[in-house]
Coordinates of C-alpha atoms and ligand atoms in Angstrom, one line a residue:
M1 CA 27.6 43.0 -22.9
N2 CA 26.6 46.2 -21.1
R3 CA 25.5 46.4 -17.5
H4 CA 21.8 46.4 -18.3
Q5 CA 22.3 43.3 -20.5
T6 CA 24.3 41.5 -17.8
V7 CA 21.5 42.3 -15.2
F8 CA 18.8 41.1 -17.7
L9 CA 20.7 37.8 -18.3
I10 CA 21.2 37.1 -14.6
S11 CA 17.6 37.8 -13.9
A12 CA 16.5 35.6 -16.8
I13 CA 18.7 32.7 -15.4
L14 CA 17.3 33.2 -11.9
L15 CA 13.7 33.2 -13.2
F16 CA 14.4 30.1 -15.2
A17 CA 15.9 28.4 -12.2
V18 CA 12.8 29.3 -10.0
I19 CA 10.4 28.0 -12.7
A20 CA 12.4 24.8 -13.1
S21 CA 12.4 24.1 -9.4
A22 CA 8.7 24.9 -9.2
Q23 CA 8.1 22.5 -12.0
N24 CA 10.0 19.9 -10.1
L25 CA 7.6 20.3 -7.3
Q26 CA 4.7 19.6 -9.7
A27 CA 5.8 16.1 -10.3
R28 CA 4.3 12.7 -9.7
K29 CA 6.5 9.8 -8.5
E30 CA 4.8 6.4 -9.1
I31 CA 4.8 3.7 -6.6
S32 CA 6.4 0.9 -8.5
I33 CA 4.6 -2.3 -7.9
P34 CA 3.9 -4.3 -11.1
D35 CA 0.6 -5.4 -12.6
I36 CA 0.0 -9.1 -12.3
P37 CA -1.5 -11.6 -14.9
G38 CA -5.1 -10.6 -15.6
Y39 CA -5.1 -7.5 -13.4
I40 CA -4.0 -3.8 -13.3
T41 CA -2.3 -2.7 -10.0
L42 CA -3.7 0.5 -8.5
I43 CA -2.6 2.3 -5.4
A44 CA -5.3 3.5 -3.0
D45 CA -5.6 5.6 0.1
L46 CA -9.1 5.1 1.4
H47 CA -8.8 7.0 4.7
T48 CA -7.9 10.6 4.9
H49 CA -9.2 13.8 6.8
T50 CA -9.6 17.5 6.1
V51 CA -10.7 20.6 7.9
L52 CA -14.2 19.3 7.4
S53 CA -13.6 17.1 10.4
D54 CA -10.4 17.1 12.6
G55 CA -7.9 17.4 9.7
Y56 CA -5.8 20.5 8.9
V57 CA -5.9 20.9 5.2
H58 CA -8.5 22.0 2.6
P59 CA -10.0 19.0 0.8
A60 CA -8.7 20.1 -2.6
I61 CA -5.1 19.4 -1.2
R62 CA -5.7 15.7 -0.8
P63 CA -6.0 14.7 -4.4
D64 CA -3.0 17.0 -5.2
E65 CA -0.9 15.1 -2.5
A66 CA -2.2 11.8 -3.8
W67 CA -1.3 12.5 -7.4
R68 CA 2.3 13.5 -6.4
E69 CA 2.8 10.4 -4.4
G70 CA 1.7 7.9 -7.0
V71 CA -1.8 7.3 -5.4
D72 CA -4.5 6.4 -8.0
V73 CA -7.6 6.1 -5.8
L74 CA -8.5 8.4 -2.9
S75 CA -11.2 8.6 -0.4
I76 CA -11.7 11.5 2.0
T77 CA -13.4 10.2 5.0
D78 CA -14.2 13.0 7.5
H79 CA -15.7 12.0 10.8
I80 CA -19.5 12.2 11.0
E81 CA -19.7 12.5 14.8
Y82 CA -16.4 14.4 15.5
Q83 CA -16.6 17.9 14.2
P84 CA -14.1 19.9 16.3
H85 CA -14.0 22.9 13.8
K86 CA -17.8 23.2 13.4
E87 CA -17.8 26.6 15.2
W88 CA -16.3 28.2 12.1
I89 CA -16.9 25.5 9.5
P90 CA -20.5 24.4 9.6
T91 CA -21.1 20.6 9.5
N92 CA -21.6 19.4 6.0
H93 CA -20.7 15.8 5.5
N94 CA -20.9 15.9 1.6
L95 CA -18.7 19.0 1.3
S96 CA -15.1 17.5 1.5
Y97 CA -16.0 15.3 -1.6
K98 CA -17.5 18.2 -3.4
L99 CA -14.5 20.5 -2.7
A100 CA -12.0 17.8 -3.8
K101 CA -13.8 16.5 -6.9
G102 CA -12.5 19.2 -9.4
K103 CA -8.9 18.8 -8.5
S104 CA -9.2 14.9 -8.5
D105 CA -10.8 15.1 -12.0
Q106 CA -8.2 17.5 -13.2
L107 CA -5.3 15.2 -12.0
G108 CA -7.0 11.8 -12.9
V109 CA -7.1 10.7 -9.2
M110 CA -10.2 8.6 -8.7
L111 CA -12.2 10.1 -5.8
I112 CA -14.5 7.8 -3.8
K113 CA -17.1 9.4 -1.5
G114 CA -16.8 8.3 2.1
S115 CA -17.3 9.1 5.7
E116 CA -15.9 7.8 9.1
V117 CA -18.5 6.5 11.6
T118 CA -16.8 7.5 14.8
R119 CA -18.1 5.8 18.0
S120 CA -16.4 4.9 21.4
L121 CA -15.2 1.4 22.2
P122 CA -16.3 -1.4 22.0
L123 CA -17.7 -0.3 18.6
G124 CA -14.8 1.9 17.4
H125 CA -14.4 3.7 14.0
Y126 CA -15.6 2.5 10.5
N127 CA -15.1 3.9 7.1
A128 CA -18.1 3.7 4.7
I129 CA -17.0 4.4 1.2
F130 CA -18.9 4.4 -2.1
L131 CA -21.6 6.5 -0.3
S132 CA -24.0 8.7 -2.3
D133 CA -25.2 10.8 0.7
C134 CA -22.9 11.0 3.7
D135 CA -25.6 13.0 5.7
A136 CA -27.7 9.8 6.0
L137 CA -25.0 8.4 8.4
D138 CA -25.5 11.3 10.9
V139 CA -27.9 9.5 13.2
D140 CA -28.0 8.7 17.0
D141 CA -28.0 4.9 16.8
P142 CA -24.8 3.6 15.2
M143 CA -26.6 0.6 13.8
D144 CA -28.9 3.0 11.9
A145 CA -25.7 4.5 10.4
F146 CA -24.6 1.1 9.2
K147 CA -28.1 0.4 7.9
A148 CA -28.1 3.7 5.9
A149 CA -24.6 2.8 4.5
S150 CA -25.8 -0.6 3.5
E151 CA -28.9 0.9 1.8
Q152 CA -26.6 3.1 -0.3
G153 CA -24.5 0.0 -1.2
A154 CA -21.4 1.2 0.7
F155 CA -18.2 -0.7 1.3
V156 CA -17.5 -0.6 5.0
F157 CA -14.3 -1.4 6.9
W158 CA -13.1 -1.4 10.5
N159 CA -10.5 1.3 11.2
H160 CA -7.5 1.0 13.4
P161 CA -9.0 -1.9 15.3
G162 CA -6.5 -1.8 18.2
W163 CA -7.0 2.0 18.8
P164 CA -7.4 3.5 21.4
R165 CA -6.8 0.4 23.5
E166 CA -3.9 0.8 25.9
D167 CA -2.0 -2.3 24.6
G168 CA -3.0 -1.5 21.0
I169 CA -4.3 -5.0 20.6
P170 CA -7.7 -5.4 18.9
V171 CA -10.5 -7.4 20.4
W172 CA -13.3 -8.9 18.2
E173 CA -16.2 -8.1 20.6
E174 CA -19.9 -9.1 20.3
V175 CA -20.7 -5.9 18.5
Q176 CA -18.1 -6.6 15.7
E177 CA -19.6 -10.1 15.4
E178 CA -23.0 -8.5 15.1
L179 CA -21.8 -6.1 12.3
F180 CA -20.0 -9.0 10.6
Q181 CA -23.1 -11.3 10.8
K182 CA -25.4 -8.5 9.5
G183 CA -23.1 -8.1 6.5
Y184 CA -22.2 -4.5 7.5
M185 CA -18.4 -5.1 7.8
H186 CA -16.6 -5.9 4.4
G187 CA -13.0 -5.1 5.3
I188 CA -10.5 -4.3 8.1
E189 CA -7.5 -2.1 8.4
V190 CA -4.6 -4.4 8.7
V191 CA -2.4 -1.3 8.7
N192 CA -3.4 2.2 9.8
T193 CA -0.8 5.0 9.6
R194 CA 2.5 3.1 10.6
K195 CA 0.8 0.5 12.8
Y196 CA 0.4 -3.1 11.6
Y197 CA -2.2 -5.3 13.3
P198 CA -1.2 -9.0 13.0
L199 CA -4.5 -10.0 14.6
A200 CA -6.5 -8.0 12.0
H201 CA -4.4 -9.7 9.4
K202 CA -5.4 -13.1 10.8
W203 CA -9.1 -12.1 11.0
A204 CA -9.1 -10.8 7.4
L205 CA -8.0 -14.3 6.3
E206 CA -10.2 -16.3 8.6
K207 CA -13.4 -14.3 8.1
K208 CA -12.7 -13.6 4.4
I209 CA -12.9 -9.8 4.7
T210 CA -10.8 -7.4 2.7
M211 CA -7.4 -6.3 3.8
I212 CA -6.9 -2.5 3.9
G213 CA -4.0 -0.2 4.7
T214 CA -4.4 3.5 5.0
S215 CA -2.6 6.7 6.0
D216 CA -5.5 8.1 8.1
I217 CA -3.7 11.4 7.4
H218 CA -4.8 14.5 9.3
M219 CA -1.9 16.9 8.6
P220 CA -0.5 18.0 5.3
I221 CA 1.0 14.6 4.1
G222 CA 4.5 15.9 3.9
M223 CA 4.5 16.6 7.7
D224 CA 4.1 12.8 8.4
Y225 CA 5.9 11.1 5.5
D226 CA 9.2 12.1 3.9
H227 CA 8.1 11.1 0.4
R228 CA 11.1 12.7 -1.4
H229 CA 13.5 10.5 0.5
G230 CA 11.8 7.2 -0.1
D231 CA 9.2 7.2 2.7
H232 CA 5.6 6.5 1.8
R233 CA 2.2 6.4 3.3
A234 CA 0.5 3.1 4.0
V235 CA -1.8 2.2 1.1
T236 CA -4.0 -0.5 -0.2
I237 CA -2.9 -2.2 -3.4
L238 CA -5.9 -3.1 -5.6
F239 CA -5.8 -5.6 -8.3
V240 CA -8.4 -4.4 -10.8
T241 CA -9.8 -5.5 -14.2
E242 CA -10.5 -2.0 -15.2
R243 CA -9.3 1.4 -14.1
T244 CA -12.7 2.7 -13.0
P245 CA -14.7 3.1 -9.7
E246 CA -16.6 -0.1 -10.7
G247 CA -13.2 -1.8 -11.1
V248 CA -12.1 -0.6 -7.7
R249 CA -15.3 -1.7 -6.1
D250 CA -15.0 -5.2 -7.7
A251 CA -11.4 -5.6 -6.4
L252 CA -12.5 -4.6 -2.9
D253 CA -15.6 -6.8 -2.9
N254 CA -13.5 -9.8 -4.1
R255 CA -10.7 -9.2 -1.7
R256 CA -8.2 -8.6 -4.5
T257 CA -6.0 -6.4 -2.3
A258 CA -2.7 -6.2 -0.6
V259 CA -1.3 -3.6 1.9
Y260 CA 2.0 -1.8 1.4
H261 CA 3.4 -0.5 4.6
D262 CA 7.0 0.6 5.2
D263 CA 9.1 -2.1 3.5
I264 CA 6.4 -4.7 3.8
L265 CA 3.7 -6.1 1.6
I266 CA 0.9 -7.9 3.2
G267 CA -1.5 -10.1 1.2
E268 CA -2.4 -13.5 -0.1
D269 CA 0.2 -15.7 -1.8
K270 CA -1.8 -15.8 -5.0
Y271 CA -1.3 -12.0 -5.4
L272 CA 2.1 -11.5 -3.8
K273 CA 3.7 -14.3 -5.7
P274 CA 3.0 -12.8 -9.1
V275 CA 3.9 -9.3 -7.7
F276 CA 7.3 -10.7 -6.7
M277 CA 7.9 -12.6 -9.9
N278 CA 6.9 -9.6 -12.0
S279 CA 9.1 -7.3 -10.0
I280 CA 12.4 -9.3 -10.6
E281 CA 14.3 -10.1 -13.6
V282 CA 17.0 -12.7 -13.7
V283 CA 19.5 -10.9 -15.9
T284 CA 21.7 -13.9 -16.4
P285 CA 19.2 -17.0 -16.3
E286 CA 21.9 -19.3 -17.6
I287 CA 25.1 -19.5 -15.7
S288 CA 28.3 -21.6 -16.2
I289 CA 30.3 -23.1 -13.3
A290 CA 33.5 -25.0 -13.5
G291 CA 34.0 -27.8 -11.1
K292 CA 33.7 -26.5 -7.5
G293 CA 34.3 -23.0 -8.7
H294 CA 31.9 -20.1 -8.2
T295 CA 30.0 -17.8 -10.5
L296 CA 27.7 -14.7 -10.1
L297 CA 24.1 -14.4 -10.9
Q298 CA 22.5 -11.0 -11.5
I299 CA 19.0 -10.3 -10.4
K300 CA 17.3 -7.0 -11.0
N301 CA 14.4 -5.6 -9.0
N302 CA 12.2 -3.2 -11.0
S303 CA 9.9 -2.5 -7.9
D304 CA 10.0 -0.1 -5.0
V305 CA 10.0 -2.9 -2.5
P306 CA 13.5 -4.0 -1.2
Y307 CA 12.8 -7.8 -1.1
K308 CA 14.6 -9.5 1.8
L309 CA 15.4 -13.0 0.9
K310 CA 16.6 -15.8 3.2
R311 CA 17.5 -19.2 1.9
S312 CA 15.0 -21.8 2.8
S313 CA 16.4 -24.9 1.3
S314 CA 19.5 -26.8 2.6
D315 CA 19.7 -29.0 -0.4
E316 CA 23.3 -28.6 -1.5
T317 CA 23.8 -31.6 -3.7
R318 CA 24.7 -29.8 -7.0
I319 CA 25.1 -26.1 -6.1
S320 CA 25.1 -23.8 -3.1
Y321 CA 24.2 -20.2 -3.2
S322 CA 24.0 -17.0 -1.1
D323 CA 22.1 -17.4 2.2
E324 CA 20.7 -13.9 2.3
I325 CA 20.0 -11.4 -0.4
I326 CA 18.4 -8.0 -0.4
L327 CA 17.0 -7.2 -3.8
I328 CA 17.5 -3.3 -3.7
P329 CA 14.8 -1.4 -5.5
H330 CA 15.7 -0.4 -9.1
R331 CA 19.1 -2.1 -8.8
T332 CA 20.8 -5.3 -10.0
V333 CA 22.4 -7.4 -7.3
L334 CA 24.9 -10.3 -7.5
V335 CA 24.2 -13.7 -6.1
W336 CA 27.1 -16.1 -5.7
I337 CA 26.6 -19.7 -6.8
N338 CA 29.1 -22.5 -6.1
G339 CA 29.5 -25.8 -7.8
R340 CA 29.4 -28.7 -5.3
S341 CA 30.5 -31.6 -7.3
E342 CA 33.2 -32.4 -9.7
T343 CA 31.7 -35.6 -11.0
E344 CA 27.9 -34.9 -11.5
L345 CA 28.3 -32.5 -14.4
G346 CA 26.2 -31.2 -17.3
R347 CA 23.4 -28.8 -18.0
F348 CA 20.5 -28.8 -15.6
E349 CA 17.7 -26.6 -14.2
A350 CA 17.8 -25.5 -10.6
N351 CA 15.6 -23.5 -8.3
L352 CA 17.0 -21.0 -5.8
E353 CA 14.7 -21.4 -2.8
Y354 CA 14.2 -18.5 -0.5
V355 CA 11.7 -17.0 1.9
V356 CA 10.9 -13.4 1.2
E357 CA 10.7 -12.1 4.7
N358 CA 9.0 -8.9 4.1
L359 CA 6.1 -10.3 2.1
Y360 CA 3.6 -11.4 4.7
V361 CA 1.3 -14.1 3.4
L362 CA 0.3 -14.9 7.0
P363 CA 0.6 -12.7 10.1
E364 CA 4.3 -11.8 10.3
T365 CA 5.2 -14.8 8.1
G366 CA 7.2 -14.5 4.9
M367 CA 6.5 -16.0 1.5
N368 CA 8.3 -19.0 -0.1
V369 CA 9.7 -18.4 -3.6
R370 CA 11.7 -20.4 -6.1
I371 CA 13.8 -18.6 -8.7
P372 CA 14.5 -20.8 -11.7
I373 CA 17.9 -20.8 -13.4
V374 CA 19.9 -23.0 -15.7
V375 CA 23.3 -24.3 -14.8
D376 CA 25.9 -25.4 -17.2
H377 CA 28.3 -27.3 -15.0
S378 CA 31.5 -28.4 -16.5
A379 CA 34.7 -30.0 -15.2
K380 CA 37.3 -27.7 -13.9
Ligands
ZN401 ZN1 -10.7 6.9 13.3
ZN402 ZN1 -9.7 8.6 10.6

């Protein structure tokens, strides 16, 4: 090989390496939360900002970020009343949707048109999504904005309900009651950015409004979330019958949602139970134990959620088992099981009873689960 050929070969290798690494950047990483019986699981971020209000990115960047991070449904909800860049970017409430639509379609990210109604306390901020014309919300009286949203058939939720109160604790004031009574409030952010509001969680259950979790991202998403190293934005999980905007709307209207924030899933037992059961796989559902000896059960977790299990039952008549387990995402873990008796032998069905501490079915309260196994218990 002469010098020219060597230079050419090295250049080709370098070029290939650059292309390969660039292609790695153009990759989507799914959020692994399984479908449940009867429903497809979709991941949504229904609260994001761009330069068209107080954000710092072009609208077309949002669907690109969403696609990479495994988000299926996106809403850009720039502020109606807060337009700090208007000196050089004239106010146009419909423009962020228009500028993001092409990229969304290209990547298959469902884009839902929305705006954020932005008022001082006690009213606060609300996202109206499924709008047809965001301009209609740019009015003096906030109640007229809600009326306009309602006339367009929008879905409206209360954003960051504890912000900007000093203690961060939300208060359900007369004005929220008025919105609720008028049918203008359909959901509430139980999580906004990295903040969980247990009170909002409680209200969502009591008042039967939809639980929402959002990033409320203003910066390029990578500046706030280290996605490549396992971090993720707060999202709403939707249990849909079809992967369409109508399917998304139906899930929101019928409160078939959960919130995924940090390592925590928040939602009703009827949705989180099948999510958990469809996430795990008992690799060795039948185990053999001799006398008071022990054996190891293998449980695999196919989801992204590190389920934190704490034993809830103290019934130890026939077997005893690990007090605490962390089901590490995409790994198989070992659970020890001990025989308790040397006389009561034979083959029987047992349930391992745990509380999954990071699945909140009530405010800051874990979910009870039973993992069925079969034990073949023989004499020593
Ligand atoms: Zn806000
Ligand atoms: Zn916002």
